[in-house]
Coordinates of C-alpha atoms and ligand atoms in Angstrom, one line a residue:
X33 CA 35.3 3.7 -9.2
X34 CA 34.0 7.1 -11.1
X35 CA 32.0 8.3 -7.8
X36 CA 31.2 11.3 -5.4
X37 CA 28.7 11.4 -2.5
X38 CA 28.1 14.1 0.0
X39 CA 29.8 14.0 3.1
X40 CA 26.7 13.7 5.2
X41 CA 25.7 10.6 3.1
X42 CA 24.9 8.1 4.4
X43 CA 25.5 4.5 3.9
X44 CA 24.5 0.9 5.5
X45 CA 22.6 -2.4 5.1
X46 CA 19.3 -3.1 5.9
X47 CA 17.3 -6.4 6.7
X48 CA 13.8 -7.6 8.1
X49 CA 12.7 -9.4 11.0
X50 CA 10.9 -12.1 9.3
X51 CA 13.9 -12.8 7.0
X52 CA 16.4 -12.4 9.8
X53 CA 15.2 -13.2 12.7
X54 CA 13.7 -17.2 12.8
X55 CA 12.7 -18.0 16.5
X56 CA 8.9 -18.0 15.5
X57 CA 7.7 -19.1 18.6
X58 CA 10.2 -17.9 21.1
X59 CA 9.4 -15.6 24.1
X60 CA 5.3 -15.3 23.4
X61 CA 5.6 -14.8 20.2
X62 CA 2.4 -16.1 17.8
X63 CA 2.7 -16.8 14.0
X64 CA 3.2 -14.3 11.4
X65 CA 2.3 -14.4 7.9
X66 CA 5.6 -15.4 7.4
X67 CA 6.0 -18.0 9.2
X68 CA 3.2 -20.5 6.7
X69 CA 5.7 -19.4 3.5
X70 CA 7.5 -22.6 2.2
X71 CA 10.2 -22.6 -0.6
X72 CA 9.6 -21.5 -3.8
X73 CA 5.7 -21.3 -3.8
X74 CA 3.9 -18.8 -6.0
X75 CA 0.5 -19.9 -5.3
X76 CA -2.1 -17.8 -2.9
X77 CA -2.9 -19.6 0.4
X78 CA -6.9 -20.3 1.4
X79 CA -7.4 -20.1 5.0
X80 CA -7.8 -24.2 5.3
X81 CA -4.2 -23.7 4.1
X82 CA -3.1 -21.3 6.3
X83 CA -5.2 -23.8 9.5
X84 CA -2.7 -26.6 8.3
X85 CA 0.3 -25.1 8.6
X86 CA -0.2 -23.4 11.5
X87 CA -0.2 -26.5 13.2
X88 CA 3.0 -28.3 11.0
X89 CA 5.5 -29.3 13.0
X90 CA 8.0 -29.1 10.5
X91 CA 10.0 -25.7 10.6
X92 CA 12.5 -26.8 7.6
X93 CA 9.6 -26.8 5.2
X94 CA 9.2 -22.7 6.4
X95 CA 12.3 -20.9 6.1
X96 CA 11.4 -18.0 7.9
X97 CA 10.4 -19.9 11.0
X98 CA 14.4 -20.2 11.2
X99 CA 15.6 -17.2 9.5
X100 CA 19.8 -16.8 10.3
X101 CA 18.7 -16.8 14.3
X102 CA 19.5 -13.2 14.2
X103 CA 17.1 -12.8 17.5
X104 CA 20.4 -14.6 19.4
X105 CA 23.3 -13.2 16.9
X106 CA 22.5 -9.5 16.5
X107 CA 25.2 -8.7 18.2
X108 CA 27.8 -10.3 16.3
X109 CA 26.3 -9.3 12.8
X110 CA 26.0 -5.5 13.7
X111 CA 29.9 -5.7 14.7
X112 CA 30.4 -7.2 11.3
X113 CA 28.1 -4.6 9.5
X114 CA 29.7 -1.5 11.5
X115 CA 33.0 -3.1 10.6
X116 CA 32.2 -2.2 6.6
X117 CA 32.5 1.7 7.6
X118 CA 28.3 1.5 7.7
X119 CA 26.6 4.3 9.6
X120 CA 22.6 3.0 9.3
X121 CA 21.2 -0.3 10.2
X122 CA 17.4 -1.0 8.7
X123 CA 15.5 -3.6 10.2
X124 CA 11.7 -4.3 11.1
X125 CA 9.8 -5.2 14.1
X126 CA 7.7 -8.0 14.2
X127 CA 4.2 -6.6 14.7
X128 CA 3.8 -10.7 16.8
X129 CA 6.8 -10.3 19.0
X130 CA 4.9 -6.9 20.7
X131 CA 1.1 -7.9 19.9
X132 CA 1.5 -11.5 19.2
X133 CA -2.4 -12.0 18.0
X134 CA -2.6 -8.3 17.0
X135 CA -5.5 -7.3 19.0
X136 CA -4.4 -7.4 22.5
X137 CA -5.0 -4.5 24.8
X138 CA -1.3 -4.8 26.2
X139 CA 2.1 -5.6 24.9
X140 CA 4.4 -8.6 25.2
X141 CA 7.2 -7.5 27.1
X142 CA 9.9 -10.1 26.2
X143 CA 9.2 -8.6 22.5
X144 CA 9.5 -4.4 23.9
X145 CA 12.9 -5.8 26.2
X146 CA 14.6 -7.9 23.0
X147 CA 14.0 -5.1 20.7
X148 CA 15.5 -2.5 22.9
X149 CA 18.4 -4.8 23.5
X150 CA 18.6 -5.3 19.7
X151 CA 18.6 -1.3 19.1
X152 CA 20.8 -0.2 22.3
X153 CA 23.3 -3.2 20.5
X154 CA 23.2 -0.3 17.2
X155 CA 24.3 2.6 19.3
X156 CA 27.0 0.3 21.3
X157 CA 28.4 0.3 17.3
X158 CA 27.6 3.9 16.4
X159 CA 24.9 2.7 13.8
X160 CA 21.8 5.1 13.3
X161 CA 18.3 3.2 13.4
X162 CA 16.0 2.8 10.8
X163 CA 12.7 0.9 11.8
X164 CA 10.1 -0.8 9.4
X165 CA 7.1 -0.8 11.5
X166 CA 5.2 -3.5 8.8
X167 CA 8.1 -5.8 6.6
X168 CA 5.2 -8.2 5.6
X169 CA 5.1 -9.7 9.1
X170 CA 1.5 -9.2 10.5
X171 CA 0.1 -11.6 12.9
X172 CA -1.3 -14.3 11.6
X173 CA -4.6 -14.4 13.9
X174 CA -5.3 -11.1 12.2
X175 CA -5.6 -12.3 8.9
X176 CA -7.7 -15.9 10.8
X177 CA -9.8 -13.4 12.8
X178 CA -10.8 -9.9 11.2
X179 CA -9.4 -11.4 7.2
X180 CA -6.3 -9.3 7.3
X181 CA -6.5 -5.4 6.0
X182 CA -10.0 -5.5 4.2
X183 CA -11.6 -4.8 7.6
X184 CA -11.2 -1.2 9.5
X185 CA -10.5 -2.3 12.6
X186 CA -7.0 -3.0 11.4
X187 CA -6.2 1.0 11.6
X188 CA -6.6 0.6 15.1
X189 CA -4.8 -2.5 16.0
X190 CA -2.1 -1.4 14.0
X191 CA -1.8 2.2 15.7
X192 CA -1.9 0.7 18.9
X193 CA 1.0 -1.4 18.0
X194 CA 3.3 1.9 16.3
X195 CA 2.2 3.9 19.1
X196 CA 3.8 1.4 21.8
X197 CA 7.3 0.9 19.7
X198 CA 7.6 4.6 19.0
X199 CA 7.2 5.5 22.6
X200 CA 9.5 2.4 23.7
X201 CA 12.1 3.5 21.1
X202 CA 11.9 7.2 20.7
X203 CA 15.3 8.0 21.9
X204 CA 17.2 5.2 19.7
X205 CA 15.5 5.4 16.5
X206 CA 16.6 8.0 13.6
X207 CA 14.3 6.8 10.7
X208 CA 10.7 5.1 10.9
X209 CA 9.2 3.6 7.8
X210 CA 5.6 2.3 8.7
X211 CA 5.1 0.3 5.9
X212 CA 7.7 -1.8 3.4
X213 CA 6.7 -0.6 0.0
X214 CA 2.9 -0.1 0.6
X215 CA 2.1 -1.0 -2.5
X216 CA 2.4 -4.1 -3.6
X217 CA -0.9 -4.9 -1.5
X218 CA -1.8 -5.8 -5.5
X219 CA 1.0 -7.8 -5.9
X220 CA 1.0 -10.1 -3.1
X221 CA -1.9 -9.7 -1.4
X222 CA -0.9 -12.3 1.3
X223 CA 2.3 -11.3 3.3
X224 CA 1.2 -7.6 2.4
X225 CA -2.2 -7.2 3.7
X226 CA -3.5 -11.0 5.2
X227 CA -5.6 -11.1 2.3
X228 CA -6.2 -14.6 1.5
X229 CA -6.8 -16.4 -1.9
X230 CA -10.7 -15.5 -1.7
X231 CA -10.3 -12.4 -0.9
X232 CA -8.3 -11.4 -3.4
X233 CA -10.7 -9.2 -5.9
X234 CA -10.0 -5.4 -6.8
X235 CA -12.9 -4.3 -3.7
X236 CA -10.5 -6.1 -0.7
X237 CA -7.6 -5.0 -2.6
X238 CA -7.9 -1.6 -3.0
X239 CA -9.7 -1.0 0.6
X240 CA -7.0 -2.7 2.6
X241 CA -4.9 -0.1 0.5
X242 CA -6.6 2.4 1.6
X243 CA -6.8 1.2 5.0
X244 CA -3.4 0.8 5.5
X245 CA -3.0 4.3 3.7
X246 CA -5.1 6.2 6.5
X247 CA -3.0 3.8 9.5
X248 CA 0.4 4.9 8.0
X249 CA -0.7 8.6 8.2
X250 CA -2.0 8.5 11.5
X251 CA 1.4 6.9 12.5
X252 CA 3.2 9.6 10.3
X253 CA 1.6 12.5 12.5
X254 CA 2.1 10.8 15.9
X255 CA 5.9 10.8 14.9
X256 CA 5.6 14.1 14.3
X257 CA 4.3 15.7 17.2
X258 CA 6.4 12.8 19.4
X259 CA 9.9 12.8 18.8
X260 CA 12.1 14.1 16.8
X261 CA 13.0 10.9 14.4
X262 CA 12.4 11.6 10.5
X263 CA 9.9 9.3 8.7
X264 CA 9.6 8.3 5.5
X265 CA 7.6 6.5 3.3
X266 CA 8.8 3.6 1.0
X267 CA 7.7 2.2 -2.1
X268 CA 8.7 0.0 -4.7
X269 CA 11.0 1.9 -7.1
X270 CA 10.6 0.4 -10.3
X271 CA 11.7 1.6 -14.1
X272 CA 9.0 0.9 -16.1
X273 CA 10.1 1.1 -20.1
X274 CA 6.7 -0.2 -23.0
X275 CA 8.0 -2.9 -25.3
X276 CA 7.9 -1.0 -28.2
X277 CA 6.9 2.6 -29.2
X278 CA 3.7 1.3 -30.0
X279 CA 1.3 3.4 -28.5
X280 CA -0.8 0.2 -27.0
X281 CA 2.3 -0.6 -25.0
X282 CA 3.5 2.5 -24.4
X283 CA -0.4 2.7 -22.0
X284 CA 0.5 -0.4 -20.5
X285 CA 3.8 1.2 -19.2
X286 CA 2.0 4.2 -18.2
X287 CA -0.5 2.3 -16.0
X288 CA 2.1 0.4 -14.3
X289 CA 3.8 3.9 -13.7
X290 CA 0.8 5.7 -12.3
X291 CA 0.3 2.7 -9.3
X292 CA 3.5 3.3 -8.5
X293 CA 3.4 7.0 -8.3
X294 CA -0.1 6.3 -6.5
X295 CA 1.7 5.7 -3.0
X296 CA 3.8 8.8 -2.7
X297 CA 1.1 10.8 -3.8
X298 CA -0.7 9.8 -1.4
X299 CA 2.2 9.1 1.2
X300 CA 4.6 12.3 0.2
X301 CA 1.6 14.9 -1.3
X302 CA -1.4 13.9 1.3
X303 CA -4.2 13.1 -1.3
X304 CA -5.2 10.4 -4.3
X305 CA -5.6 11.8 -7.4
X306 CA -9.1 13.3 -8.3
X307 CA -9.5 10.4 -10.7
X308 CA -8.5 7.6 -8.3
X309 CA -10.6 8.6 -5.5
X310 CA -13.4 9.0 -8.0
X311 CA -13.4 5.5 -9.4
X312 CA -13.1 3.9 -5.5
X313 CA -15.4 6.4 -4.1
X314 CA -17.9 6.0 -6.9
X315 CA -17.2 2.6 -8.9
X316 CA -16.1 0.2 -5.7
X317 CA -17.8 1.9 -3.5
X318 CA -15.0 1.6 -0.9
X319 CA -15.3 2.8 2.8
X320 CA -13.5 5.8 2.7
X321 CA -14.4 8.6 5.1
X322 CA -14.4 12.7 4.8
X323 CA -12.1 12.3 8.2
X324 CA -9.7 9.6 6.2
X325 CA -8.7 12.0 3.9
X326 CA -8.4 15.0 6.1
X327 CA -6.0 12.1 8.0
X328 CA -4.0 11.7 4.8
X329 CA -3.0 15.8 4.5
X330 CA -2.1 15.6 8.2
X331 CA 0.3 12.4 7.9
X332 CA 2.6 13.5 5.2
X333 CA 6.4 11.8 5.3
X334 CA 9.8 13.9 5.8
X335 CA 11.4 11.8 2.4
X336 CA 10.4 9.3 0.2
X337 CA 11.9 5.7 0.6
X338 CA 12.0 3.4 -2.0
X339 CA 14.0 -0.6 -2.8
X340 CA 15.3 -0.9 -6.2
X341 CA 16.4 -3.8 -8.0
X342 CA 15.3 -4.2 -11.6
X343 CA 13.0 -2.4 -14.2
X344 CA 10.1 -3.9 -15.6
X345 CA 8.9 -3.8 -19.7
X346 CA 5.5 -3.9 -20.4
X347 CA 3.2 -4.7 -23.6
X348 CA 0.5 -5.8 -25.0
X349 CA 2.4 -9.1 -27.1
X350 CA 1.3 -12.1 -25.0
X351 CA 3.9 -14.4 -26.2
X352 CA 7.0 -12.3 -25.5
X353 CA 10.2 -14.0 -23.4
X354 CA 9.1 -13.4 -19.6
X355 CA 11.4 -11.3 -17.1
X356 CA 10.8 -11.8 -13.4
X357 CA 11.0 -8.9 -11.4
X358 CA 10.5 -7.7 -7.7
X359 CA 7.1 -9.3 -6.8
X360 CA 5.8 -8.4 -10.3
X361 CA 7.0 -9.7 -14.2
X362 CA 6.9 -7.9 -17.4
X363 CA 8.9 -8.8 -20.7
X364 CA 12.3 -9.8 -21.2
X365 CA 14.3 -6.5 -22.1
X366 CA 16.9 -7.5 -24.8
X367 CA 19.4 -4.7 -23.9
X368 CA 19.5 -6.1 -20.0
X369 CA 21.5 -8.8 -18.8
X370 CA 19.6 -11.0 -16.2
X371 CA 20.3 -12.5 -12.6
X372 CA 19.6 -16.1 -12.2
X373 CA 16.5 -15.3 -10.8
X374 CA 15.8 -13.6 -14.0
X375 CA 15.6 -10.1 -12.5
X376 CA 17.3 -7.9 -15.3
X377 CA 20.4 -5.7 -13.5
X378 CA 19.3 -1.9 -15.1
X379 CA 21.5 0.5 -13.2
X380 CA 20.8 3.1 -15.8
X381 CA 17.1 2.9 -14.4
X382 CA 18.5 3.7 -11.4
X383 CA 19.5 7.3 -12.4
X384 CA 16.4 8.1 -14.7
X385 CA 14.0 6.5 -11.2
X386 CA 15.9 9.3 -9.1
X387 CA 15.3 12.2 -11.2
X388 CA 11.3 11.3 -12.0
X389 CA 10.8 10.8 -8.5
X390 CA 12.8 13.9 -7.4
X391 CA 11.4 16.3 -9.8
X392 CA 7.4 14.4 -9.0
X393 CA 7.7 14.8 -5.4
X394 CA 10.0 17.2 -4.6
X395 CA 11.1 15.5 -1.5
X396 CA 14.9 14.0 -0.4
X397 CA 15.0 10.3 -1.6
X398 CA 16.4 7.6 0.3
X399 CA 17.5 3.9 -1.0
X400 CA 17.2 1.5 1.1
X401 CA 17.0 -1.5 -0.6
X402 CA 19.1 -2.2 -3.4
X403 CA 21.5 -5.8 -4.3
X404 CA 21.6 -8.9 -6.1
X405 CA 20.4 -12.2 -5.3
X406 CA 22.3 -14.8 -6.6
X407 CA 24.1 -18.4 -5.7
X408 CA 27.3 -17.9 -3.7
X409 CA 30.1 -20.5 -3.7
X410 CA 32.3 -20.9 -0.9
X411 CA 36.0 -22.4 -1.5
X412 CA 37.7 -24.8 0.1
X413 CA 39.7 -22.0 2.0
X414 CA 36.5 -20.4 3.1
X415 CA 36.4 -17.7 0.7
X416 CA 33.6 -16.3 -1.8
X417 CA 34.4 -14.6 -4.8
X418 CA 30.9 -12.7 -5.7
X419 CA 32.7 -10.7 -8.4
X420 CA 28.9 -10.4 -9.7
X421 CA 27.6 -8.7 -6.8
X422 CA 30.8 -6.3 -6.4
X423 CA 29.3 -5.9 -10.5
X424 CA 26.1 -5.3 -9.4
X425 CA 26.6 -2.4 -6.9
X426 CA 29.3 -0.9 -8.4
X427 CA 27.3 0.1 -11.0
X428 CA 24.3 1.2 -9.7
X429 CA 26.6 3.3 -7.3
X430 CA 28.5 4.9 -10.0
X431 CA 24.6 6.3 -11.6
X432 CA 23.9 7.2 -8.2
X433 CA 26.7 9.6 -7.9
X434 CA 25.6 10.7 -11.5
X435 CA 22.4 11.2 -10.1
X436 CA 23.6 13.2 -7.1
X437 CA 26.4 15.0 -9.1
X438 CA 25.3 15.7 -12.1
X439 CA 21.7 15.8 -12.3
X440 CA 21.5 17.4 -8.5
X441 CA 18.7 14.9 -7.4
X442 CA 19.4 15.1 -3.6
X443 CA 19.4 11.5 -1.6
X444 CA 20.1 11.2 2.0
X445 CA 21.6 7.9 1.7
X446 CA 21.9 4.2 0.1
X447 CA 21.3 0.9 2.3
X448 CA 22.6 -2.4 0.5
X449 CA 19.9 -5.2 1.0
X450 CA 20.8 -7.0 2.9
X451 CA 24.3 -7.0 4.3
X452 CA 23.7 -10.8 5.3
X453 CA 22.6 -13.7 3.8
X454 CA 18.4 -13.9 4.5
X455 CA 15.7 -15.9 3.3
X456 CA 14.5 -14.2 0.6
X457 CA 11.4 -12.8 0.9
X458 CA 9.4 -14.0 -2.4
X459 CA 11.0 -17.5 -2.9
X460 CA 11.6 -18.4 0.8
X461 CA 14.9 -19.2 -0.5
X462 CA 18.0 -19.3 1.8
X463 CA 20.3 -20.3 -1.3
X464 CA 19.0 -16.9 -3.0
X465 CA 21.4 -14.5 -1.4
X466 CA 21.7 -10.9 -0.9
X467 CA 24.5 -10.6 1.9
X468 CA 28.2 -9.1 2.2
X469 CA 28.3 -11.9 4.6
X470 CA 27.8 -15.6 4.0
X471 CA 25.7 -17.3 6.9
X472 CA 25.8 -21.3 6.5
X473 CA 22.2 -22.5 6.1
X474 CA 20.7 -23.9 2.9
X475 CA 16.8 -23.9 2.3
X476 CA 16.1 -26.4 4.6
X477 CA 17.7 -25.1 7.6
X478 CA 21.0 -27.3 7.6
X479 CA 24.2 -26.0 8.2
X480 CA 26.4 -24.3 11.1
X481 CA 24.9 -21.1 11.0
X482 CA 28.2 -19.2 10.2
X483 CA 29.5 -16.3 9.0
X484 CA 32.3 -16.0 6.1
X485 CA 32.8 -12.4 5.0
X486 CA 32.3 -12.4 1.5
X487 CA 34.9 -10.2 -1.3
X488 CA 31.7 -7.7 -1.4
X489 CA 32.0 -7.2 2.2
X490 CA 35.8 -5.9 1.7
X491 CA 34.7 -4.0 -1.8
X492 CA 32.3 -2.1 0.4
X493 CA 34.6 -1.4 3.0
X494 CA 36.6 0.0 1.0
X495 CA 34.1 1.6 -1.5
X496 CA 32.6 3.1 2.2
X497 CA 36.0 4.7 3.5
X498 CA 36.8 6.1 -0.1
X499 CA 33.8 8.0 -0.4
X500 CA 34.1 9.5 3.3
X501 CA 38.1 11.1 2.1
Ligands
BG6_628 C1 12.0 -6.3 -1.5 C2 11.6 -6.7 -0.1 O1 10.9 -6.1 -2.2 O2 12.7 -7.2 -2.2 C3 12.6 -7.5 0.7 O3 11.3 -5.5 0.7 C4 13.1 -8.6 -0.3 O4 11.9 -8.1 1.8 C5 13.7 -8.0 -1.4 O5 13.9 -9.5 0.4 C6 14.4 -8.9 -2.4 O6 13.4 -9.8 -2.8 P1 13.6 -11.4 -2.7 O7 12.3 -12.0 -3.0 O8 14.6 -11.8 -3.7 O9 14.1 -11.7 -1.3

């Protein structure tokens, strides 16, 4: 493979609790958002919904309720990560395993000890720590009781909540996140922000945004001033190309660009744009203080994060051939091949995503998402051949060294999502893998449970040790 990285890069796999971890109910923990997701549902949930399910016995119709039962097999699946050469684990913390309703005045301390056991298990094999504080996992009695992020009082349950895991974890955590890509509040309001279907309109939308804007900055200074950790803050990395050069299209694009570029300007550069703050201060009429936004210069993050998968073509034509994409869709690129998902596999966007974001924010970049889902085979000797994955992140490696080498775009590392079969996070899919390791459970929960290293895992072993010489 044609590819370079610094020495002090670094590489790993990252995960999320609610993916990962099943055990909904164990040890005082209350119901996430998560845990009321069934398979392959696109529709919004209304809060009679949301009262149903809560009270469904049924755990195979909700994936996540089961995850991979990573809260009992951390320890063997960070001995097979650190196997692969890794030297960064990414996970989350589930905001319900520490406040299970959200708004307690103390912590649940089965969640602090399993956590600290989960994290000591990462130094035991040499891994670095990086924590999401928010991987679309809020209690669920936050969204019943206060409606989720459209009400203020969020900031402070939330802050309350960092505050306790940053002090518990201070000395065994090297990167905080606090929220997975804050953006796509607008693109699923639901696991993002406990909005629910009738809550969905731009006002909620954008002042849960900003909301969670204001708690991520507060959190971003505490770390500061407390320990010594770097913090970034993630977003959704997307290439966004118009459909033609039509200049109609080509706005489309552009819009979609600038709400991207929205959360590390406000995340990475401390303010909204003049024209942004202007149209919520003046047409929505949001709640947003003088003291928020002196908050948001004070709460500024070390590098920026961002997850990339897939680019996205937007115009105007409203019959084109669809694409799906990472929580969002545009139209079907025809110099892209597709996954079976119908995510198109760009790792030329890759390379041009670095360099806009470098040169824009003028920070260190950090991947920490990046892979292919797809449907894995195992043989009848036990073996999977995911020549398409090995594909898949060879290539987007090989533009990442381009992007390091030869365009000087500096990035402190790459974290493969997500080193072991999950349950995907849109489709609440088990059969929709990620992993270098195959875990044996299909959507509805059956199967043994274990793991089969797939060929990926020994590519990236390899790929890992090469890169280090
Ligand atoms: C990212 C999320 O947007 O995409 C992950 O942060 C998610 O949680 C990943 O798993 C892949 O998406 P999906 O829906 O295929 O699991």
């Amino acid at each position: 493979m044609d590819t370079k990285f610094p020495q002090d890069f670094l590489w790993g796999g990252a995960i999320s609790a609610n993916q990962s971890e099943g055990n909904w109910r164990a040890d005082n923990k209350l119901p996430s958002v998560a845990d009321v997701m069934r398979v392959n549902e696109r529709t919004s949930l209304s809060m009679t919904e949301i009262a149903k399910r809560v009270q469904d016995p049924r755990d195979e119709l909700y994936p996540k309720r089961n995850g991979i039962d990573f809260y009992h097999t951390y320890e063997q699946d960070l001995e097979l990560l650190a196997q692969t050469g890794s030297q960064v684990f990414r996970t989350s913390i589930a905001w319900s395993r520490i406040f299970p309703s959200g708004d307690e005045q103390e912590p649940n301390q089965a969640g602090l000890d399993f956590y600290y056991k989960l994290f000591t298990s990462c130094k035991k094999q040499g891994l670095k720590v990086m924590v999401t504080l928010s991987h679309y996992e809020m209690p669920l009695a936050l969204v019943e009781k206060y409606g989720g992020w459209k009400k203020r009082q969020l900031i402070d349950f939330y802050v309350r909540y960092c505050k306790t895991v940053i002090k518990a974890y201070a000395d065994l955590v090297d990167f905080w996140l606090p929220f997975n890509e804050i953006d796509s509040v607008f693109r699923h309001p639901f696991i993002s922000a406990g909005l629910v279907k009738e809550d969905q309109g731009l006002n909620n939308l954008c002042q849960a945004m900003h909301y969670q804007f204001v708690a991520s900055a507060i959190v971003v200074n505490y770390i500061h001033r407390k320990t010594t950790s770097k913090v970034g803050c993630m977003i959704t990395g997307m290439q966004i190309y118009p459909a033609t050069s039509r200049p109609e299209d080509n706005f489309l694009a552009q819009e979609l660009r600038q709400e991207m570029y929205l959360a590390g300007q406000v995340q990475i550069q401390g303010h909204y744009p003049a024209r942004i703050l202007k149209l919520m201060q003046t047409k929505l009429k949001l709640d947003i203080s003088a003291e928020d936004l002196q908050l948001l210069t004070q709460g500024t993050g070390d590098f920026l994060a961002f997850s990339y998968y897939t680019s996205i073509m937007k115009g105007a034509e409203k019959d084109a051939e669809k694409a799906e994409g990472n929580t969002i869709s545009g139209q079907k690129n025809p110099y892209l091949p597709s996954s079976k998902w119908g995510w198109q596999i760009d790792p030329v966007g890759l390379r041009t995503l670095c360099l806009d974001l470098a040169d824009r924010f003028n920070v260190p970049l950090f991947i920490v998402e990046n892979g292919l889902g797809a449907e894995d085979q195992v043989t009848e000797d036990q073996q999977i051949h995911d020549e398409d994955r090995i594909q898949y992140l060879q290539k987007h490696l090989e533009q990442l060294s381009t992007a390091i080498n030869h365009d000087g775009v500096e990035i402190m590392g790459y974290l493969m999502w997500g080193m072991i079969d999950i349950v995907s996070s849109s489709t609440a899919q088990m059969s929709k893998r990620y992993g270098l390791i195959y875990v044996d459970y299909d959507d509805q929960n059956r199967g043994s449970g274990k793991r089969i290293k797939k060929d990926s895992f020994y590519w990236y072993q390899n790929m890992i040790k090469e890169a280090k010489r």
